[in-house]
PDB file of C-alpha atoms in Angstrom:
ATOM      1  CA  MET A   1      95.652 104.592 127.511  1.00 29.00           C
ATOM      2  CA  LEU A   2      95.784 103.092 124.123  1.00 27.00           C
ATOM      3  CA  THR A   3      95.986 105.170 121.121  1.00 31.00           C
ATOM      4  CA  SER A   4      92.779 106.320 118.995  1.00 30.00           C
ATOM      5  CA  VAL A   5      93.104 103.325 116.733  1.00 29.00           C
ATOM      6  CA  PHE A   6      90.305 101.950 118.885  1.00 24.00           C
ATOM      7  CA  LYS A   7      87.950 104.552 117.315  1.00 32.00           C
ATOM      8  CA  ALA A   8      89.035 103.481 113.952  1.00 34.00           C
ATOM      9  CA  VAL A   9      85.949 102.249 111.532  1.00 30.00           C
ATOM     10  CA  ARG A  10      84.903  98.754 112.302  1.00 31.00           C
ATOM     11  CA  PRO A  11      84.657  96.342 109.433  1.00 32.00           C
ATOM     12  CA  GLY A  12      81.618  96.817 107.277  1.00 34.00           C
ATOM     13  CA  LYS A  13      81.840 100.538 107.601  1.00 38.00           C
ATOM     14  CA  LYS A  14      83.600 103.166 105.292  1.00 36.00           C
ATOM     15  CA  SER A  15      87.243 104.082 106.008  1.00 40.00           C
ATOM     16  CA  ARG A  16      88.275 106.909 107.711  1.00 41.00           C
ATOM     17  CA  GLY A  17      91.633 106.779 105.826  1.00 44.00           C
ATOM     18  CA  ARG A  18      91.620 108.747 102.638  1.00 43.00           C
ATOM     19  CA  GLY A  19      91.578 105.687 100.415  1.00 42.00           C
ATOM     20  CA  LYS A  20      89.244 104.490  97.934  1.00 40.00           C
ATOM     21  CA  ARG A  21      85.771 105.972  98.215  1.00 38.00           C
ATOM     22  CA  GLY A  22      83.529 103.544 100.397  1.00 38.00           C
ATOM     23  CA  SER A  23      86.177 101.108 100.763  1.00 43.00           C
ATOM     24  CA  ARG A  24      86.332  98.996 104.005  1.00 48.00           C
ATOM     25  CA  ASP A  25      89.207  99.881 106.234  1.00 54.00           C
ATOM     26  CA  PRO A  26      91.553  96.751 106.008  1.00 54.00           C
ATOM     27  CA  LEU A  27      93.734  97.561 109.180  1.00 62.00           C
ATOM     28  CA  ALA A  28      91.013  98.635 111.382  1.00 53.00           C
ATOM     29  CA  PRO A  29      90.680  96.717 114.688  1.00 45.00           C
ATOM     30  CA  PRO A  30      88.297  93.616 114.112  1.00 41.00           C
ATOM     31  CA  LEU A  31      85.273  92.747 115.783  1.00 29.00           C
ATOM     32  CA  PRO A  32      85.875  90.016 118.203  1.00 31.00           C
ATOM     33  CA  ARG A  33      85.910  86.936 116.629  1.00 29.00           C
ATOM     34  CA  ALA A  34      84.142  87.971 113.341  1.00 27.00           C
ATOM     35  CA  TYR A  35      86.940  89.009 111.274  1.00 28.00           C
ATOM     36  CA  VAL A  36      89.535  87.179 109.145  1.00 31.00           C
ATOM     37  CA  PHE A  37      92.531  89.032 108.164  1.00 34.00           C
ATOM     38  CA  PHE A  38      93.742  88.262 104.785  1.00 38.00           C
ATOM     39  CA  VAL A  39      97.512  89.196 103.807  1.00 44.00           C
ATOM     40  CA  GLN A  40     100.342  87.688 101.381  1.00 43.00           C
ATOM     41  CA  PHE A  41     102.950  85.930 102.590  1.00 41.00           C
ATOM     42  CA  ILE A  42     105.998  85.572 100.494  1.00 39.00           C
ATOM     43  CA  SER A  43     108.620  82.460 101.380  1.00 36.00           C
ATOM     44  CA  LEU A  44     112.272  82.427 100.512  1.00 34.00           C
ATOM     45  CA  VAL A  45     112.845  79.757  98.220  1.00 29.00           C
ATOM     46  CA  ARG A  46     116.343  79.647  97.211  1.00 30.00           C
ATOM     47  CA  ILE A  47     119.324  82.088  98.068  1.00 28.00           C
ATOM     48  CA  ASP A  48     121.446  82.433  95.160  1.00 30.00           C
ATOM     49  CA  THR A  49     124.019  84.842  96.123  1.00 31.00           C
ATOM     50  CA  MET A  50     124.447  86.584  99.736  1.00 31.00           C
ATOM     51  CA  SER A  51     127.322  88.284 101.058  1.00 33.00           C
ATOM     52  CA  LEU A  52     127.560  88.217 104.967  1.00 31.00           C
ATOM     53  CA  GLY A  53     129.849  91.324 105.009  1.00 35.00           C
ATOM     54  CA  ARG A  54     129.315  94.869 105.848  1.00 39.00           C
ATOM     55  CA  ILE A  55     129.833  97.907 103.398  1.00 40.00           C
ATOM     56  CA  GLY A  56     131.045 100.715 105.909  1.00 46.00           C
ATOM     57  CA  PRO A  57     129.136 103.265 107.942  1.00 47.00           C
ATOM     58  CA  GLY A  58     125.757 105.041 106.614  1.00 47.00           C
ATOM     59  CA  PRO A  59     126.082 108.348 104.939  1.00 47.00           C
ATOM     60  CA  TYR A  60     123.425 109.332 107.753  1.00 51.00           C
ATOM     61  CA  LEU A  61     123.388 109.408 111.552  1.00 57.00           C
ATOM     62  CA  LEU A  62     121.397 106.292 112.544  1.00 77.00           C
ATOM     63  CA  MET A  63     121.426 104.599 109.310  1.00 89.00           C
ATOM     64  CA  LEU A  64     122.852 101.103 109.010  1.00 90.00           C
ATOM     65  CA  ALA A  65     124.438  99.449 105.936  1.00 85.00           C
ATOM     66  CA  VAL A  66     123.024  96.150 104.535  1.00 88.00           C
ATOM     67  CA  VAL A  67     124.729  94.123 101.731  1.00 75.00           C
ATOM     68  CA  GLY A  68     122.587  93.314  98.578  1.00 69.00           C
ATOM     69  CA  ALA A  69     121.872  90.073  97.565  1.00 66.00           C
ATOM     70  CA  SER A  70     119.916  88.166  94.965  1.00 60.00           C
ATOM     71  CA  TRP A  71     117.354  85.186  95.700  1.00 53.00           C
ATOM     72  CA  THR A  72     114.559  83.157  94.079  1.00 57.00           C
ATOM     73  CA  GLY A  73     111.326  83.643  95.914  1.00 55.00           C
ATOM     74  CA  GLY A  74     107.955  82.292  95.687  1.00 45.00           C
ATOM     75  CA  GLY A  75     105.084  84.056  94.102  1.00 41.00           C
ATOM     76  CA  HIS A  76     102.490  86.071  96.243  1.00 41.00           C
ATOM     77  CA  THR A  77      99.462  83.927  97.435  1.00 38.00           C
ATOM     78  CA  GLU A  78      96.657  85.562  99.388  1.00 37.00           C
ATOM     79  CA  GLN A  79      95.967  83.282 102.577  1.00 37.00           C
ATOM     80  CA  PRO A  80      94.347  83.540 106.109  1.00 35.00           C
ATOM     81  CA  ALA A  81      96.733  84.724 108.515  1.00 38.00           C
ATOM     82  CA  THR A  82      97.431  81.318 110.413  1.00 33.00           C
ATOM     83  CA  PRO A  83     100.623  80.092 111.880  1.00 31.00           C
ATOM     84  CA  GLU A  84     100.896  77.585 109.291  1.00 29.00           C
ATOM     85  CA  ILE A  85     101.634  79.249 106.068  1.00 28.00           C
ATOM     86  CA  ALA A  86     103.076  77.363 102.897  1.00 29.00           C
ATOM     87  CA  ASP A  87     103.677  80.103  99.835  1.00 32.00           C
ATOM     88  CA  ALA A  88     102.803  78.845  96.610  1.00 31.00           C
ATOM     89  CA  GLY A  89     102.896  80.272  93.368  1.00 38.00           C
ATOM     90  CA  ASN A  90     105.856  80.768  90.773  1.00 41.00           C
ATOM     91  CA  ALA A  91     109.226  81.539  91.602  1.00 50.00           C
ATOM     92  CA  VAL A  92     110.421  85.046  90.832  1.00 57.00           C
ATOM     93  CA  SER A  93     114.347  86.293  90.629  1.00 65.00           C
ATOM     94  CA  ILE A  94     114.906  89.239  92.923  1.00 70.00           C
ATOM     95  CA  ARG A  95     118.358  91.269  92.804  1.00 74.00           C
ATOM     96  CA  ILE A  96     119.021  94.221  95.310  1.00 79.00           C
ATOM     97  CA  GLY A  97     122.265  96.193  95.581  1.00 85.00           C
ATOM     98  CA  ASP A  98     124.048  97.498  98.619  1.00 89.00           C
ATOM     99  CA  PHE A  99     121.872 100.164 100.499  1.00 92.00           C
ATOM    100  CA  TYR A 100     121.418 101.844 103.877  1.00 95.00           C
ATOM    101  CA  ILE A 101     118.275 101.879 105.889  1.00 96.00           C
ATOM    102  CA  ASP A 102     117.048 103.828 108.753  1.00 97.00           C
ATOM    103  CA  ARG A 103     117.627 101.907 112.360  1.00 96.00           C
ATOM    104  CA  TYR A 104     114.256 103.072 113.688  1.00 97.00           C
ATOM    105  CA  GLU A 105     110.751 104.178 112.116  1.00 98.00           C
ATOM    106  CA  TYR A 106     110.705 107.590 110.990  1.00 98.00           C
ATOM    107  CA  PRO A 107     111.566 110.135 112.361  1.00 96.00           C
ATOM    108  CA  ASN A 108     114.782 107.774 112.916  1.00 96.00           C
ATOM    109  CA  ARG A 109     115.337 108.972 116.721  1.00 95.00           C
ATOM    110  CA  LEU A 110     115.980 106.809 119.699  1.00 95.00           C
ATOM    111  CA  GLY A 111     113.037 107.484 122.136  1.00 96.00           C
ATOM    112  CA  SER A 112     110.778 109.115 119.646  1.00 97.00           C
ATOM    113  CA  LEU A 113     107.347 107.813 118.967  1.00 98.00           C
ATOM    114  CA  PRO A 114     107.115 106.817 115.118  1.00 98.00           C
ATOM    115  CA  ARG A 115     105.385 108.832 113.002  1.00 98.00           C
ATOM    116  CA  VAL A 116     101.821 107.476 112.177  1.00 98.00           C
ATOM    117  CA  SER A 117      98.732 108.343 110.210  1.00 98.00           C
ATOM    118  CA  VAL A 118     100.746 109.193 107.278  1.00 98.00           C
ATOM    119  CA  SER A 119      99.846 108.209 103.712  1.00 98.00           C
ATOM    120  CA  TRP A 120     102.011 106.672 101.509  1.00 99.00           C
ATOM    121  CA  ALA A 121     102.715 109.931  99.368  1.00 98.00           C
ATOM    122  CA  THR A 122     103.659 111.927 102.414  1.00 98.00           C
ATOM    123  CA  ALA A 123     106.069 108.988 103.630  1.00 99.00           C
ATOM    124  CA  ARG A 124     107.730 109.287 100.430  1.00 98.00           C
ATOM    125  CA  SER A 125     107.851 113.132 100.350  1.00 98.00           C
ATOM    126  CA  LEU A 126     109.306 113.173 103.789  1.00 98.00           C
ATOM    127  CA  CYS A 127     111.908 110.480 103.008  1.00 97.00           C
ATOM    128  CA  ARG A 128     112.941 112.696  99.955  1.00 97.00           C
ATOM    129  CA  GLU A 129     113.254 115.823 102.126  1.00 96.00           C
ATOM    130  CA  ARG A 130     116.047 113.801 103.943  1.00 94.00           C
ATOM    131  CA  GLY A 131     117.800 113.051 100.658  1.00 94.00           C
ATOM    132  CA  LYS A 132     116.556 109.469 101.191  1.00 96.00           C
ATOM    133  CA  ARG A 133     113.582 107.241  99.602  1.00 97.00           C
ATOM    134  CA  LEU A 134     111.065 104.704 100.634  1.00 98.00           C
ATOM    135  CA  CYS A 135     112.726 101.269 101.160  1.00 97.00           C
ATOM    136  CA  THR A 136     111.523  98.965  98.246  1.00 95.00           C
ATOM    137  CA  GLU A 137     109.801  95.607  99.375  1.00 93.00           C
ATOM    138  CA  ALA A 138     112.926  93.635  98.764  1.00 92.00           C
ATOM    139  CA  GLU A 139     115.270  96.192 100.724  1.00 95.00           C
ATOM    140  CA  TRP A 140     112.614  95.981 103.725  1.00 96.00           C
ATOM    141  CA  LYS A 141     112.800  92.287 103.567  1.00 93.00           C
ATOM    142  CA  ARG A 142     116.268  91.823 103.320  1.00 93.00           C
ATOM    143  CA  ALA A 143     117.023  94.266 106.542  1.00 95.00           C
ATOM    144  CA  ALA A 144     114.242  92.702 108.271  1.00 96.00           C
ATOM    145  CA  ARG A 145     115.316  88.970 107.976  1.00 94.00           C
ATOM    146  CA  GLY A 146     118.809  89.749 108.435  1.00 94.00           C
ATOM    147  CA  SER A 147     121.970  87.640 106.983  1.00 92.00           C
ATOM    148  CA  GLN A 148     120.727  84.504 108.477  1.00 93.00           C
ATOM    149  CA  ASP A 149     117.215  84.998 106.551  1.00 93.00           C
ATOM    150  CA  TYR A 150     115.258  84.654 109.880  1.00 95.00           C
ATOM    151  CA  LEU A 151     111.334  84.597 109.416  1.00 95.00           C
ATOM    152  CA  TYR A 152     111.185  86.942 112.719  1.00 96.00           C
ATOM    153  CA  GLY A 153     114.619  88.766 112.002  1.00 95.00           C
ATOM    154  CA  TYR A 154     115.647  88.011 115.554  1.00 97.00           C
ATOM    155  CA  GLY A 155     115.413  84.348 114.847  1.00 97.00           C
ATOM    156  CA  PRO A 156     113.533  81.629 113.539  1.00 96.00           C
ATOM    157  CA  ASP A 157     111.122  81.139 115.761  1.00 95.00           C
ATOM    158  CA  PHE A 158     108.464  83.534 117.524  1.00 94.00           C
ATOM    159  CA  GLU A 159     109.304  84.842 120.965  1.00 95.00           C
ATOM    160  CA  PRO A 160     106.407  86.756 122.882  1.00 93.00           C
ATOM    161  CA  ARG A 161     107.123  90.157 124.007  1.00 94.00           C
ATOM    162  CA  ARG A 162     110.344  90.533 122.121  1.00 96.00           C
ATOM    163  CA  CYS A 163     108.718  92.823 119.971  1.00 98.00           C
ATOM    164  CA  ASN A 164     105.759  95.198 120.394  1.00 98.00           C
ATOM    165  CA  THR A 165     102.894  92.733 119.432  1.00 97.00           C
ATOM    166  CA  PRO A 166      99.939  91.496 121.237  1.00 95.00           C
ATOM    167  CA  PHE A 167     100.835  89.245 124.313  1.00 92.00           C
ATOM    168  CA  ARG A 168      98.830  87.223 126.913  1.00 88.00           C
ATOM    169  CA  GLY A 169      98.585  88.583 130.311  1.00 85.00           C
ATOM    170  CA  GLU A 170      98.856  86.359 133.613  1.00 86.00           C
ATOM    171  CA  ASP A 171      95.005  85.827 133.335  1.00 89.00           C
ATOM    172  CA  GLY A 172      95.558  84.568 129.729  1.00 87.00           C
ATOM    173  CA  ALA A 173      93.780  87.529 128.237  1.00 90.00           C
ATOM    174  CA  TRP A 174      95.335  89.314 125.202  1.00 92.00           C
ATOM    175  CA  ARG A 175      97.149  92.565 126.206  1.00 92.00           C
ATOM    176  CA  ARG A 176      98.418  95.504 123.853  1.00 95.00           C
ATOM    177  CA  SER A 177     100.670  98.237 124.578  1.00 93.00           C
ATOM    178  CA  GLY A 178      99.987 100.705 121.898  1.00 97.00           C
ATOM    179  CA  THR A 179     102.650 102.255 119.776  1.00 98.00           C
ATOM    180  CA  THR A 180     105.892 102.468 121.729  1.00 98.00           C
ATOM    181  CA  ALA A 181     108.880 104.637 121.284  1.00 98.00           C
ATOM    182  CA  SER A 182     111.813 103.575 119.019  1.00 97.00           C
ATOM    183  CA  GLY A 183     114.181 101.413 121.426  1.00 95.00           C
ATOM    184  CA  THR A 184     111.478 100.392 123.733  1.00 98.00           C
ATOM    185  CA  TYR A 185     112.070  96.929 122.394  1.00 98.00           C
ATOM    186  CA  PRO A 186     115.870  96.749 121.582  1.00 97.00           C
ATOM    187  CA  ARG A 187     116.009  93.077 121.117  1.00 97.00           C
ATOM    188  CA  CYS A 188     113.334  93.436 118.155  1.00 98.00           C
ATOM    189  CA  ALA A 189     115.987  93.600 115.782  1.00 97.00           C
ATOM    190  CA  SER A 190     117.831  91.504 112.682  1.00 96.00           C
ATOM    191  CA  ASP A 191     121.535  90.930 112.830  1.00 94.00           C
ATOM    192  CA  TYR A 192     122.171  94.084 110.725  1.00 93.00           C
ATOM    193  CA  GLY A 193     120.617  96.121 113.886  1.00 95.00           C
ATOM    194  CA  VAL A 194     117.272  97.324 112.230  1.00 97.00           C
ATOM    195  CA  VAL A 195     114.888  97.877 115.130  1.00 97.00           C
ATOM    196  CA  ASP A 196     111.118  97.234 115.027  1.00 98.00           C
ATOM    197  CA  MET A 197     110.582  95.890 111.701  1.00 96.00           C
ATOM    198  CA  ILE A 198     108.401  93.312 113.452  1.00 96.00           C
ATOM    199  CA  GLY A 199     105.209  94.771 115.169  1.00 97.00           C
ATOM    200  CA  ASN A 200     104.700  98.640 116.527  1.00 98.00           C
ATOM    201  CA  VAL A 201     103.559  99.863 113.321  1.00 98.00           C
ATOM    202  CA  TRP A 202     103.146  98.769 109.739  1.00 98.00           C
ATOM    203  CA  GLU A 203     105.766 100.273 107.344  1.00 98.00           C
ATOM    204  CA  TRP A 204     104.984 101.772 104.155  1.00 98.00           C
ATOM    205  CA  THR A 205     107.266 100.405 101.122  1.00 97.00           C
ATOM    206  CA  ASP A 206     108.004 101.763  97.609  1.00 96.00           C
ATOM    207  CA  GLY A 207     106.138  99.245  95.360  1.00 89.00           C
ATOM    208  CA  TRP A 208     102.821  98.152  93.967  1.00 93.00           C
ATOM    209  CA  TYR A 209     100.603  95.503  95.521  1.00 94.00           C
ATOM    210  CA  ASP A 210      98.167  96.100  92.580  1.00 95.00           C
ATOM    211  CA  GLU A 211      99.196  98.911  90.197  1.00 96.00           C
ATOM    212  CA  SER A 212      95.896  98.650  88.384  1.00 97.00           C
ATOM    213  CA  GLU A 213      93.978  99.505  91.387  1.00 97.00           C
ATOM    214  CA  GLY A 214      96.543 102.129  92.539  1.00 97.00           C
ATOM    215  CA  TRP A 215      97.127 100.175  95.999  1.00 97.00           C
ATOM    216  CA  HIS A 216     100.519 100.441  97.773  1.00 97.00           C
ATOM    217  CA  ILE A 217     102.124  97.914 100.171  1.00 96.00           C
ATOM    218  CA  VAL A 218     102.628  97.888 103.946  1.00 97.00           C
ATOM    219  CA  ARG A 219     104.773  95.209 105.728  1.00 96.00           C
ATOM    220  CA  GLY A 220     105.519  93.940 109.293  1.00 96.00           C
ATOM    221  CA  GLY A 221     102.195  93.703 111.216  1.00 96.00           C
ATOM    222  CA  SER A 222     101.530  96.125 114.234  1.00 97.00           C
ATOM    223  CA  TRP A 223     100.887  96.243 117.991  1.00 97.00           C
ATOM    224  CA  PHE A 224      97.161  95.797 117.420  1.00 96.00           C
ATOM    225  CA  ASN A 225      97.165  92.962 114.811  1.00 93.00           C
ATOM    226  CA  SER A 226      97.391  89.440 115.424  1.00 92.00           C
ATOM    227  CA  VAL A 227     100.755  88.078 116.389  1.00 91.00           C
ATOM    228  CA  ASN A 228     100.086  85.805 113.196  1.00 91.00           C
ATOM    229  CA  LEU A 229     101.113  88.823 111.043  1.00 93.00           C
ATOM    230  CA  ALA A 230     104.235  89.790 112.945  1.00 92.00           C
ATOM    231  CA  ARG A 231     106.571  88.176 110.751  1.00 94.00           C
ATOM    232  CA  THR A 232     109.007  89.360 108.107  1.00 94.00           C
ATOM    233  CA  ASP A 233     107.022  87.951 105.202  1.00 91.00           C
ATOM    234  CA  THR A 234     103.693  89.872 105.848  1.00 92.00           C
ATOM    235  CA  ARG A 235     102.676  92.173 103.316  1.00 92.00           C
ATOM    236  CA  TYR A 236      99.308  93.875 102.724  1.00 94.00           C
ATOM    237  CA  GLY A 237      97.736  96.260 100.230  1.00 95.00           C
ATOM    238  CA  ARG A 238      94.101  96.135  99.422  1.00 94.00           C
ATOM    239  CA  HIS A 239      92.522  99.480  99.168  1.00 95.00           C
ATOM    240  CA  LEU A 240      95.839 101.138 100.639  1.00 97.00           C
ATOM    241  CA  THR A 241      95.867 103.880  98.202  1.00 98.00           C
ATOM    242  CA  GLU A 242      98.719 106.693  97.975  1.00 98.00           C
ATOM    243  CA  GLY A 243      96.384 109.099 100.207  1.00 98.00           C
ATOM    244  CA  TYR A 244      95.242 106.518 102.696  1.00 98.00           C
ATOM    245  CA  ALA A 245      96.450 106.932 106.313  1.00 98.00           C
ATOM    246  CA  LEU A 246      95.922 104.899 109.742  1.00 97.00           C
ATOM    247  CA  ASP A 247      97.258 105.322 112.998  1.00 97.00           C
ATOM    248  CA  LEU A 248      98.510 101.812 112.708  1.00 97.00           C
ATOM    249  CA  ILE A 249     100.899 102.774 109.627  1.00 98.00           C
ATOM    250  CA  GLY A 250     104.458 104.357 109.832  1.00 99.00           C
ATOM    251  CA  PHE A 251     107.552 104.014 107.647  1.00 99.00           C
ATOM    252  CA  ARG A 252     111.208 104.343 107.464  1.00 98.00           C
ATOM    253  CA  CYS A 253     113.679 105.401 104.852  1.00 97.00           C
ATOM    254  CA  CYS A 254     116.360 103.938 102.567  1.00 96.00           C
ATOM    255  CA  ARG A 255     119.373 104.946 100.364  1.00 94.00           C
ATOM    256  CA  SER A 256     121.508 103.446  97.869  1.00 92.00           C
ATOM    257  CA  ALA A 257     124.927 103.001  99.016  1.00 88.00           C
ATOM    258  CA  GLY A 258     127.681 105.148  97.855  1.00 75.00           C
ATOM    259  CA  LYS A 259     125.434 108.362  97.998  1.00 62.00           C
ATOM    260  CA  THR A 260     126.279 110.762 100.562  1.00 56.00           C
ATOM    261  CA  ALA A 261     124.436 113.766 102.155  1.00 45.00           C
ATOM    262  CA  PRO A 262     123.985 115.656 105.316  1.00 40.00           C
ATOM    263  CA  GLU A 263     123.132 113.447 108.591  1.00 49.00           C
ATOM    264  CA  ASP A 264     119.592 113.452 109.963  1.00 54.00           C
TER     265      ASP A 264
END
């Protein structure tokens, strides 16, 4: 049986998440052929510096080391979620230091289901309880794309059923697996070894989609939404306030390099 996400509010009705009053639920299942999902795609324009080395083992069990980098990326442009996305906008300079990231979605345990229906505020609090923090957008994207900067993390081209995304059955109809336990799709990983950053559940990141509105950001797509969203440059945030929660959204934690703390 698929998860309770199919009971989520349809477009046009009020959100059952704890977001902005009266807002539409942007991540709820769409009415067939009647709903266009708008997201932001960010394309990488030029790599300035990028080390392919490692920074040693993570300070936590099941945390992976990722080398920092700097790059110039395109601006954020909302476009329909079609396979052909050409990002536009002004170039921006991004620089991040070395960091550690959870191998799996929270609770970061092989064989455990990701924790979902958790708000941005709660996700941040849960990371802090473990001496960690939510990943920044830049960290999330760096870990997801890997040292080779692949659009799908595992490679430059989409591969059906490599990650937990919708897939076509033998009859040609779309099938969905629901949220799956961490490690179910071990090949859904970048060369850093970070698993399930494409599909399964959206992931909260630490940053603003629109600070004036109080909207935060999720990334990576989910098991339910279109495969066109299952890519490392997908970002969404409309009406996703700090108290918004949905059973398509989870998270994972990061930590800056050089800090130590007890293991998970």
